[in-house]
Short mmCIF file of C-alpha atoms in Angstrom, two decimals:
data_model
loop_
_atom_site.label_atom_id
_atom_site.label_comp_id
_atom_site.label_asym_id
_atom_site.label_seq_id
_atom_site.Cartn_x
_atom_site.Cartn_y
_atom_site.Cartn_z
CA MET D 55 -98.02 143.26 83.71
CA GLN D 56 -100.31 141.72 86.08
CA PRO D 57 -100.07 137.79 86.57
CA LEU D 58 -103.61 137.13 85.30
CA GLU D 59 -103.76 139.48 82.53
CA GLY D 60 -105.63 137.98 79.57
CA LEU D 61 -108.04 135.84 81.64
CA THR D 62 -111.54 136.24 81.51
CA VAL D 63 -113.82 135.31 84.55
CA LEU D 64 -117.69 135.05 84.31
CA ASP D 65 -119.04 135.40 87.70
CA PHE D 66 -122.69 134.31 88.52
CA THR D 67 -121.99 134.53 92.24
CA THR D 68 -123.45 136.72 94.92
CA LEU D 69 -123.20 138.00 98.52
CA LEU D 70 -119.63 137.27 100.11
CA PRO D 71 -117.57 134.03 99.00
CA GLY D 72 -117.80 134.24 95.40
CA PRO D 73 -117.60 137.99 95.00
CA LEU D 74 -114.52 138.09 97.04
CA ALA D 75 -112.84 135.29 95.17
CA SER D 76 -113.64 137.01 91.88
CA LEU D 77 -112.37 140.34 93.34
CA MET D 78 -108.98 138.79 94.20
CA LEU D 79 -108.87 137.51 90.46
CA ALA D 80 -109.61 141.04 89.38
CA GLU D 81 -106.97 142.60 91.40
CA ALA D 82 -104.58 140.20 89.87
CA GLY D 83 -105.33 141.39 86.30
CA ALA D 84 -108.25 139.05 85.23
CA ARG D 85 -111.18 140.45 83.52
CA VAL D 86 -114.15 139.63 85.53
CA ILE D 87 -117.70 139.81 84.10
CA LYS D 88 -120.28 139.89 86.89
CA VAL D 89 -123.86 138.48 85.79
CA GLU D 90 -126.57 139.86 87.96
CA ARG D 91 -130.24 139.41 87.66
CA PRO D 92 -132.75 142.12 87.01
CA GLY D 93 -132.76 144.24 90.06
CA GLY D 94 -129.21 143.28 91.13
CA GLU D 95 -128.01 140.84 93.74
CA ASP D 96 -128.83 140.97 97.56
CA MET D 97 -125.77 142.58 98.61
CA ARG D 98 -126.73 145.70 96.95
CA ARG D 99 -129.40 146.05 99.63
CA PHE D 100 -126.91 145.19 102.42
CA PRO D 101 -126.02 147.95 104.98
CA PRO D 102 -123.99 150.11 105.63
CA PHE D 103 -124.64 152.58 102.86
CA VAL D 104 -122.81 155.62 101.67
CA ASP D 105 -125.18 158.12 99.69
CA GLY D 106 -127.68 155.14 99.27
CA GLN D 107 -125.07 152.63 97.79
CA SER D 108 -123.93 149.84 99.84
CA VAL D 109 -120.46 149.71 100.73
CA LEU D 110 -120.02 146.07 100.67
CA PHE D 111 -121.31 145.70 97.33
CA ALA D 112 -119.04 148.47 96.37
CA GLN D 113 -115.83 146.91 97.70
CA LEU D 114 -116.61 143.57 96.65
CA ASN D 115 -117.26 144.34 93.15
CA ALA D 116 -114.93 147.23 92.29
CA GLY D 117 -113.17 146.89 88.80
CA LYS D 118 -115.71 144.10 87.63
CA GLN D 119 -117.73 144.56 84.46
CA ILE D 120 -121.42 144.23 85.57
CA VAL D 121 -124.09 142.75 83.06
CA THR D 122 -127.66 142.45 83.99
CA LEU D 123 -129.31 139.64 82.23
CA ASP D 124 -132.82 137.98 82.28
CA LEU D 125 -132.11 134.23 81.53
CA LYS D 126 -135.78 133.70 80.67
CA THR D 127 -135.46 135.67 77.57
CA SER D 128 -134.16 134.29 74.25
CA GLU D 129 -132.43 137.66 73.80
CA ASP D 130 -130.44 137.51 77.03
CA ARG D 131 -129.56 133.87 76.70
CA ARG D 132 -127.91 134.66 73.28
CA ARG D 133 -125.85 137.27 75.05
CA LEU D 134 -124.92 134.96 77.99
CA ASP D 135 -123.92 132.42 75.32
CA LEU D 136 -121.36 134.79 73.84
CA LEU D 137 -119.83 135.72 77.16
CA ILE D 138 -119.46 132.10 78.04
CA ALA D 139 -117.65 131.52 74.62
CA GLY D 140 -115.10 133.97 75.75
CA ALA D 141 -114.56 132.82 79.28
CA ASP D 142 -111.74 131.11 80.62
CA VAL D 143 -113.28 130.75 84.12
CA LEU D 144 -117.04 130.48 85.38
CA LEU D 145 -117.77 130.95 88.84
CA GLU D 146 -121.15 129.97 90.47
CA GLN D 147 -122.43 129.95 93.94
CA PHE D 148 -125.99 128.34 93.61
CA ARG D 149 -127.31 125.26 95.42
CA PRO D 150 -126.33 122.11 93.36
CA GLY D 151 -128.99 121.69 90.54
CA VAL D 152 -129.68 125.19 90.12
CA MET D 153 -127.16 125.67 86.93
CA ALA D 154 -128.19 122.24 85.36
CA ARG D 155 -131.91 123.43 85.42
CA LEU D 156 -130.61 126.55 83.62
CA GLY D 157 -128.84 124.38 81.07
CA LEU D 158 -125.52 125.95 82.28
CA ASP D 159 -124.04 122.89 84.22
CA TYR D 160 -120.37 121.94 83.65
CA GLU D 161 -121.27 118.73 81.55
CA THR D 162 -123.19 120.83 79.26
CA LEU D 163 -120.83 123.75 78.81
CA SER D 164 -117.52 121.63 78.92
CA ALA D 165 -118.98 119.68 76.02
CA ARG D 166 -118.73 122.61 73.64
CA GLN D 167 -115.89 124.45 75.66
CA PRO D 168 -113.39 121.77 76.96
CA GLY D 169 -110.77 124.43 78.27
CA LEU D 170 -113.37 125.93 80.64
CA ILE D 171 -112.61 126.01 84.23
CA TYR D 172 -115.86 125.86 86.18
CA CYS D 173 -115.81 126.51 89.90
CA SER D 174 -118.76 125.85 92.03
CA ILE D 175 -118.97 127.27 95.69
CA SER D 176 -121.49 125.69 98.02
CA GLY D 177 -122.10 125.10 101.61
CA TYR D 178 -121.85 121.41 101.45
CA GLY D 179 -120.50 120.43 98.23
CA GLN D 180 -122.08 119.14 94.91
CA THR D 181 -122.48 115.62 96.37
CA GLY D 182 -123.46 114.06 99.65
CA PRO D 183 -126.53 113.80 101.95
CA ARG D 184 -126.43 117.55 102.88
CA ALA D 185 -125.63 118.86 99.24
CA GLY D 186 -128.96 120.58 98.79
CA ALA D 187 -129.36 121.85 102.23
CA ALA D 188 -129.51 125.59 103.12
CA GLY D 189 -126.74 126.96 105.42
CA HIS D 190 -124.67 129.94 106.45
CA ASP D 191 -121.21 130.53 108.13
CA LEU D 192 -122.35 129.44 111.45
CA ASN D 193 -123.90 126.45 110.41
CA TYR D 194 -120.78 125.24 108.56
CA GLN D 195 -118.67 125.84 111.72
CA ALA D 196 -121.40 124.01 113.75
CA LEU D 197 -121.73 120.96 111.82
CA THR D 198 -118.06 120.41 111.32
CA GLY D 199 -117.02 120.49 115.17
CA LEU D 200 -115.05 123.85 114.89
CA LEU D 201 -117.52 126.09 116.98
CA ALA D 202 -117.53 123.48 119.79
CA GLN D 203 -113.72 124.44 120.37
CA SER D 204 -114.52 128.21 120.63
CA CYS D 205 -113.25 130.12 123.33
CA GLY D 206 -116.63 130.61 124.98
CA THR D 207 -118.24 127.85 127.42
CA ALA D 208 -121.30 125.34 126.91
CA ALA D 209 -123.32 127.99 129.04
CA HIS D 210 -121.88 131.13 127.26
CA PRO D 211 -120.98 130.20 123.84
CA ALA D 212 -119.01 132.68 121.74
CA LEU D 213 -119.66 133.67 118.06
CA PRO D 214 -116.73 133.96 115.97
CA PRO D 215 -115.86 137.72 114.96
CA ALA D 216 -115.15 136.63 111.36
CA GLN D 217 -116.82 134.80 108.37
CA ILE D 218 -114.47 131.89 108.59
CA ALA D 219 -116.32 129.56 106.33
CA ASP D 220 -117.44 132.27 103.86
CA ILE D 221 -113.93 133.58 103.47
CA GLY D 222 -111.58 130.83 104.68
CA GLY D 223 -113.69 127.83 103.17
CA GLY D 224 -115.02 129.55 100.28
CA SER D 225 -113.22 132.44 98.57
CA PHE D 226 -109.61 131.45 99.57
CA PRO D 227 -110.03 127.87 98.40
CA ALA D 228 -111.82 129.05 95.05
CA VAL D 229 -109.09 131.28 94.20
CA MET D 230 -106.21 128.79 95.13
CA ASN D 231 -107.98 125.89 92.95
CA ILE D 232 -108.75 128.10 90.18
CA LEU D 233 -105.14 129.17 89.91
CA LEU D 234 -104.11 125.55 90.03
CA ALA D 235 -106.41 124.69 87.32
CA VAL D 236 -105.16 127.36 85.17
CA LEU D 237 -101.66 125.90 85.44
CA GLN D 238 -103.14 122.61 84.83
CA ARG D 239 -104.96 123.75 81.79
CA GLN D 240 -101.59 125.03 80.38
CA LYS D 241 -100.30 121.68 80.45
CA THR D 242 -103.36 119.73 79.23
CA GLY D 243 -105.56 122.17 77.40
CA ARG D 244 -108.44 120.96 79.56
CA GLY D 245 -110.60 122.70 81.97
CA CYS D 246 -112.21 120.83 85.08
CA HIS D 247 -115.08 121.25 87.47
CA LEU D 248 -113.83 122.59 90.88
CA ASP D 249 -116.15 121.45 93.87
CA VAL D 250 -115.53 124.17 96.77
CA ALA D 251 -117.34 123.27 99.87
CA MET D 252 -117.24 125.85 102.51
CA SER D 253 -118.00 123.19 105.22
CA ASP D 254 -115.00 121.16 103.83
CA ALA D 255 -112.55 123.40 105.08
CA MET D 256 -113.75 123.78 108.56
CA PHE D 257 -112.00 120.46 109.24
CA THR D 258 -108.78 122.13 108.40
CA PHE D 259 -109.34 125.16 110.63
CA GLY D 260 -109.79 122.47 113.27
CA LEU D 261 -106.64 121.02 112.73
CA PHE D 262 -105.67 120.55 116.44
CA ALA D 263 -108.70 118.82 117.38
CA GLN D 264 -108.29 116.51 114.38
CA ALA D 265 -104.99 115.64 115.54
CA GLN D 266 -106.30 114.89 118.94
CA ARG D 267 -108.98 112.56 117.55
CA ILE D 268 -106.45 110.66 115.24
CA ALA D 269 -104.32 110.24 118.54
CA ARG D 270 -107.56 108.74 120.21
CA VAL D 271 -107.27 111.49 122.90
CA PRO D 272 -110.24 113.59 124.40
CA VAL D 273 -110.99 116.55 121.96
CA ASP D 274 -110.79 119.92 123.75
CA GLU D 275 -114.05 121.78 123.52
CA HIS D 276 -115.93 124.79 124.88
CA GLY D 277 -112.74 126.81 125.40
CA THR D 278 -110.63 124.12 127.14
CA GLY D 279 -107.98 123.63 124.58
CA LEU D 280 -104.45 125.31 124.40
CA LEU D 281 -105.52 127.83 121.86
CA THR D 282 -109.05 128.28 122.83
CA GLY D 283 -108.74 129.47 126.56
CA GLY D 284 -107.74 126.30 128.44
CA SER D 285 -104.12 127.55 129.10
CA PRO D 286 -103.16 130.61 131.14
CA ARG D 287 -100.65 131.54 128.45
CA TYR D 288 -103.27 132.00 125.76
CA ARG D 289 -106.48 133.80 126.79
CA LEU D 290 -108.03 137.14 127.11
CA TYR D 291 -107.73 139.12 130.47
CA PRO D 292 -109.62 142.32 131.23
CA ALA D 293 -107.87 145.07 132.57
CA SER D 294 -109.42 147.68 135.17
CA ASP D 295 -110.89 149.78 132.34
CA ASP D 296 -112.59 146.47 131.07
CA ARG D 297 -110.29 146.47 127.87
CA GLN D 298 -109.08 143.01 127.09
CA ILE D 299 -105.44 142.17 127.03
CA ALA D 300 -104.68 139.27 124.48
CA VAL D 301 -102.05 136.83 126.08
CA ALA D 302 -100.41 134.65 123.73
CA ALA D 303 -97.35 133.97 125.55
CA LEU D 304 -97.17 130.22 124.58
CA GLU D 305 -93.41 129.54 124.53
CA ASP D 306 -91.47 129.54 127.78
CA LYS D 307 -89.35 132.52 127.08
CA PHE D 308 -92.35 134.93 126.10
CA TRP D 309 -94.33 133.39 129.32
CA TRP D 310 -91.41 134.38 131.73
CA ALA D 311 -90.89 137.72 130.04
CA PHE D 312 -94.73 138.30 130.57
CA CYS D 313 -94.52 136.91 134.21
CA ASP D 314 -91.88 139.52 135.16
CA VAL D 315 -93.55 142.33 133.57
CA ILE D 316 -96.92 141.63 135.66
CA GLY D 317 -94.95 140.39 138.88
CA LEU D 318 -96.50 136.98 138.85
CA PRO D 319 -95.36 135.19 142.03
CA ASP D 320 -92.81 132.48 141.46
CA ALA D 321 -94.74 129.77 142.92
CA LEU D 322 -97.44 130.26 140.26
CA ARG D 323 -95.18 130.74 136.99
CA ASP D 324 -95.05 126.80 136.36
CA ASP D 325 -98.64 126.81 135.06
CA ARG D 326 -98.66 123.09 134.61
CA LYS D 327 -99.12 122.67 138.32
CA ASP D 328 -102.36 124.34 138.64
CA PRO D 329 -103.55 126.26 135.54
CA GLY D 330 -106.62 127.43 137.10
CA ALA D 331 -104.71 129.09 140.10
CA THR D 332 -102.09 130.74 137.72
CA ALA D 333 -104.89 131.92 135.43
CA ALA D 334 -106.66 133.33 138.36
CA ALA D 335 -103.45 135.20 139.69
CA VAL D 336 -102.83 136.59 136.30
CA ALA D 337 -106.42 137.81 136.03
CA GLY D 338 -106.26 139.55 139.27
CA ILE D 339 -103.07 141.21 138.42
CA ILE D 340 -104.19 142.43 135.07
CA ALA D 341 -107.43 143.72 136.48
CA SER D 342 -105.44 146.05 138.83
CA ARG D 343 -104.31 148.36 136.25
CA SER D 344 -105.63 150.00 133.16
CA SER D 345 -104.87 149.05 129.43
CA ASP D 346 -103.22 152.32 129.23
CA ASP D 347 -100.83 151.43 132.09
CA TRP D 348 -100.06 147.84 130.66
CA GLY D 349 -100.01 148.71 126.87
CA PRO D 350 -96.55 150.35 127.03
CA MET D 351 -94.83 147.90 129.11
CA LEU D 352 -95.99 144.81 127.43
CA GLU D 353 -95.27 146.18 124.10
CA ALA D 354 -91.67 146.93 125.39
CA ALA D 355 -91.25 143.40 126.76
CA ASP D 356 -92.07 141.94 123.38
CA CYS D 357 -93.81 138.92 124.78
CA CYS D 358 -96.68 138.23 122.54
CA VAL D 359 -99.06 140.09 124.61
CA CYS D 360 -100.88 143.23 123.41
CA VAL D 361 -104.16 145.22 124.10
CA VAL D 362 -107.02 144.47 122.01
CA ARG D 363 -107.48 147.12 119.70
CA GLN D 364 -110.92 148.62 118.38
CA VAL D 365 -111.18 149.13 114.69
CA HIS D 366 -110.58 152.85 114.59
CA GLU D 367 -107.52 152.24 116.82
CA ALA D 368 -106.06 149.32 114.53
CA ARG D 369 -106.59 151.55 111.39
CA ALA D 370 -104.37 154.37 112.89
CA ASP D 371 -101.73 151.85 114.08
CA PRO D 372 -98.29 153.20 112.38
CA HIS D 373 -97.50 149.84 111.32
CA PHE D 374 -100.68 149.32 109.23
CA VAL D 375 -100.61 152.88 108.14
CA ASP D 376 -96.89 152.45 106.85
CA ARG D 377 -97.99 149.41 104.73
CA TRP D 378 -100.61 151.62 103.02
CA LEU D 379 -103.39 149.09 103.63
CA PHE D 380 -105.99 151.79 103.63
CA SER D 381 -104.86 154.14 101.01
CA ARG D 382 -106.90 152.87 97.88
CA THR D 383 -110.11 154.28 97.07
CA ILE D 384 -113.07 153.13 94.63
CA SER D 385 -115.51 155.47 92.97
CA PRO D 386 -118.98 153.74 92.15
CA GLY D 387 -121.06 156.50 90.59
CA ASP D 388 -120.13 159.67 92.21
CA THR D 389 -119.43 158.20 95.46
CA ALA D 390 -115.73 157.60 96.80
CA MET D 391 -115.25 154.70 99.10
CA GLU D 392 -112.22 152.98 100.43
CA GLN D 393 -111.10 149.64 98.95
CA ILE D 394 -111.30 146.26 100.99
CA VAL D 395 -107.77 144.98 101.80
CA LEU D 396 -106.86 141.95 99.72
CA PRO D 397 -103.89 139.71 100.39
CA VAL D 398 -103.27 139.32 96.62
CA ASP D 399 -103.58 142.89 96.02
CA ARG D 400 -101.09 143.96 98.94
CA ALA D 401 -98.55 141.19 97.80
CA PHE D 402 -98.41 142.22 94.16
CA ARG D 403 -98.75 145.95 94.53
CA GLY D 404 -96.11 146.16 97.41
#
C-alpha cells in the first residue's frame, strides 16, 4: 500500500511547478485529476517531441486522470462541482485573483467543504505589492539576491542550469506543505489554504548570504563567495581538452589530497595567503593535461574532485545505472517514453 492511497488531488496547474508537485503525490499513491482547458495546456506544445507528443508533458503528467473542462459552460461547471466535492486537495497556479473570479477561491470552496486543503503556487505569493506581477524562474532568483551570488561575474553573468525557483521554490514546498496539511487535518478535521511563493524560497537557497547579512559583513556577490568561485578549493578548472574539472575540496584533508595529486608546490598550498596565486597555479596545472588523464587519478584520490559529465555520460554511470534511475517508462498513446526521476518515487520504490 502506497502512503497516499485514498487521497484525491484536483490539479488546475500547468507547465512545471504544480504538475511536478502533483506528479510526486501521484507517485506516492494519490489519485490526481488534472483539469485542462479546451485545447490543452501550454506544456503540450513544449519541445522536445516524440511522435508529435511533448516529452515533458508526458513525463510530468504520467499516471494522472486528465479531464477537459470549459468553465464557461454550465454543464462543465456542474462536472467540476462534483470533482471538487470528492477532492481532498486542490492545487492551483494562477495569478492571485483568478480563482476568485471563477468562484473557485479558498473562501468560497472551504465554506461548503471545510476539510479541503487548497494549495496556491505563485511567483510572489497571494499578498504583497508584487503579488499580481508576472515572472519566471530567473526573475525570482534575480529579485531575491540569489542570482547576484552566481559563479559568473558582473561582466559575464552565469545563468543557473536548473529551474531552482520552479522546482525548489514551487514543487518541493508545495508537496511538503500539502503533506503537513494532511497530517494536520487528521488531527483537526479542517483543511487550510497554503500560500506557496516561488520567490520566498530563494532566500533559503541564499542561506550563506543571509547569514553574512545578519552578521553585518559584506555579502559575497558575482562569484566571490566560498561556494560560488571565490575560493581555489571550490570552482571549475578547464583541462587541456576544455572539459571542466569540478573542484570541491573544501576540507583540509581533501584539499591536501588534491594538491598531492596535481603536484601543487608547497608554497601555494596555504590558499589563505594569496588565493589568486593558488587558483592561477591550480588552473595552469589542470590545463596541462586532459580530463581523461585527470579523471582516474582524482577518482582514486577520493578528494571531492571530478570531471564534469555530459548528460549522456551521467546516465551511463554505473552508480546511477545500479540505482535504476532510468528504468521506468510511460506510454502516452502508442509512444513509450522514459519517466522522470522523482525523489519520492525513488525513495518509496527502492
